């Protein structure tokens, strides 16, 4: 996914992209209950990665302001 230049634009794009990925995974989990445990693990890993991205983004935003 190409990120557009701009101070807050790329931060919003990154957050929206990750949120969409998590929503897609939740929909898959609801459709396939037999795989829900695997998908829950995947969701947790994605959630942790998402939180780390937010923290890193906030640090960068503070550093550049």
CSV table of C-alpha atoms in Angstrom, one decimal:
chain,number,residue,atom,x,y,z
A,1,UNK,CA,0.0,0.0,0.0
A,2,UNK,CA,1.7,3.2,-1.1
A,3,UNK,CA,1.7,5.9,1.6
A,4,UNK,CA,1.1,9.5,0.7
A,5,UNK,CA,3.5,12.1,1.9
A,6,UNK,CA,2.3,14.4,4.7
A,7,UNK,CA,2.7,14.6,8.4
A,8,UNK,CA,-0.7,13.1,9.5
A,9,UNK,CA,-1.8,11.5,6.2
A,10,UNK,CA,0.5,8.5,6.3
A,11,UNK,CA,-0.3,7.9,10.0
A,12,UNK,CA,-4.0,7.8,9.2
A,13,UNK,CA,-3.4,5.5,6.2
A,14,UNK,CA,-1.3,3.1,8.3
A,15,UNK,CA,-4.0,2.9,11.0
A,16,UNK,CA,-6.8,2.4,8.5
A,17,UNK,CA,-4.9,-0.3,6.7
A,18,UNK,CA,-4.3,-2.3,9.9
A,19,UNK,CA,-7.9,-1.8,11.1
A,20,UNK,CA,-9.2,-3.1,7.7
A,21,UNK,CA,-6.9,-6.2,8.0
A,22,UNK,CA,-8.2,-6.9,11.5
A,23,UNK,CA,-11.9,-6.5,10.4
A,24,UNK,CA,-11.4,-8.9,7.5
A,25,UNK,CA,-9.9,-11.5,9.9
A,26,UNK,CA,-12.8,-11.1,12.3
A,27,UNK,CA,-15.3,-11.7,9.5
A,28,UNK,CA,-13.3,-14.9,8.5
A,29,UNK,CA,-13.4,-16.1,12.1
A,30,UNK,CA,-17.2,-15.6,12.3
A,31,UNK,CA,-17.7,-17.6,9.0
A,32,UNK,CA,-15.4,-20.5,9.9
A,33,UNK,CA,-16.0,-21.4,13.6
A,34,UNK,CA,-13.7,-24.5,13.3
A,35,UNK,CA,-10.7,-22.2,12.6
A,36,UNK,CA,-11.6,-19.6,15.2
A,37,UNK,CA,-8.8,-20.6,17.5
A,38,UNK,CA,-6.1,-20.2,14.9
A,39,UNK,CA,-7.6,-16.9,13.8
A,40,UNK,CA,-7.8,-15.6,17.4
A,41,UNK,CA,-4.1,-16.3,17.7
A,42,UNK,CA,-3.5,-14.4,14.5
A,43,UNK,CA,-5.7,-11.5,15.7
A,44,UNK,CA,-3.7,-11.3,18.9
A,45,UNK,CA,-0.4,-11.2,17.0
A,46,UNK,CA,-1.8,-8.5,14.6
A,47,UNK,CA,-3.2,-6.5,17.5
A,48,UNK,CA,0.3,-6.5,19.2
A,49,UNK,CA,1.9,-5.5,16.0
A,50,UNK,CA,-0.7,-2.8,15.5
A,51,UNK,CA,-0.1,-1.4,19.0
A,52,UNK,CA,3.7,-1.3,18.4
A,53,UNK,CA,3.1,0.6,15.1
A,54,UNK,CA,1.0,3.1,16.9
A,55,UNK,CA,3.6,3.6,19.6
A,56,UNK,CA,6.4,4.0,17.1
A,57,UNK,CA,4.2,6.4,15.0
A,58,UNK,CA,3.5,8.5,18.1
A,59,UNK,CA,7.2,8.7,19.0
A,60,UNK,CA,8.0,9.8,15.4
A,61,UNK,CA,5.2,12.4,15.5
A,62,UNK,CA,6.4,13.8,18.7
A,63,UNK,CA,10.0,13.9,17.4
A,64,UNK,CA,9.0,15.8,14.3
A,65,UNK,CA,6.8,18.4,16.1
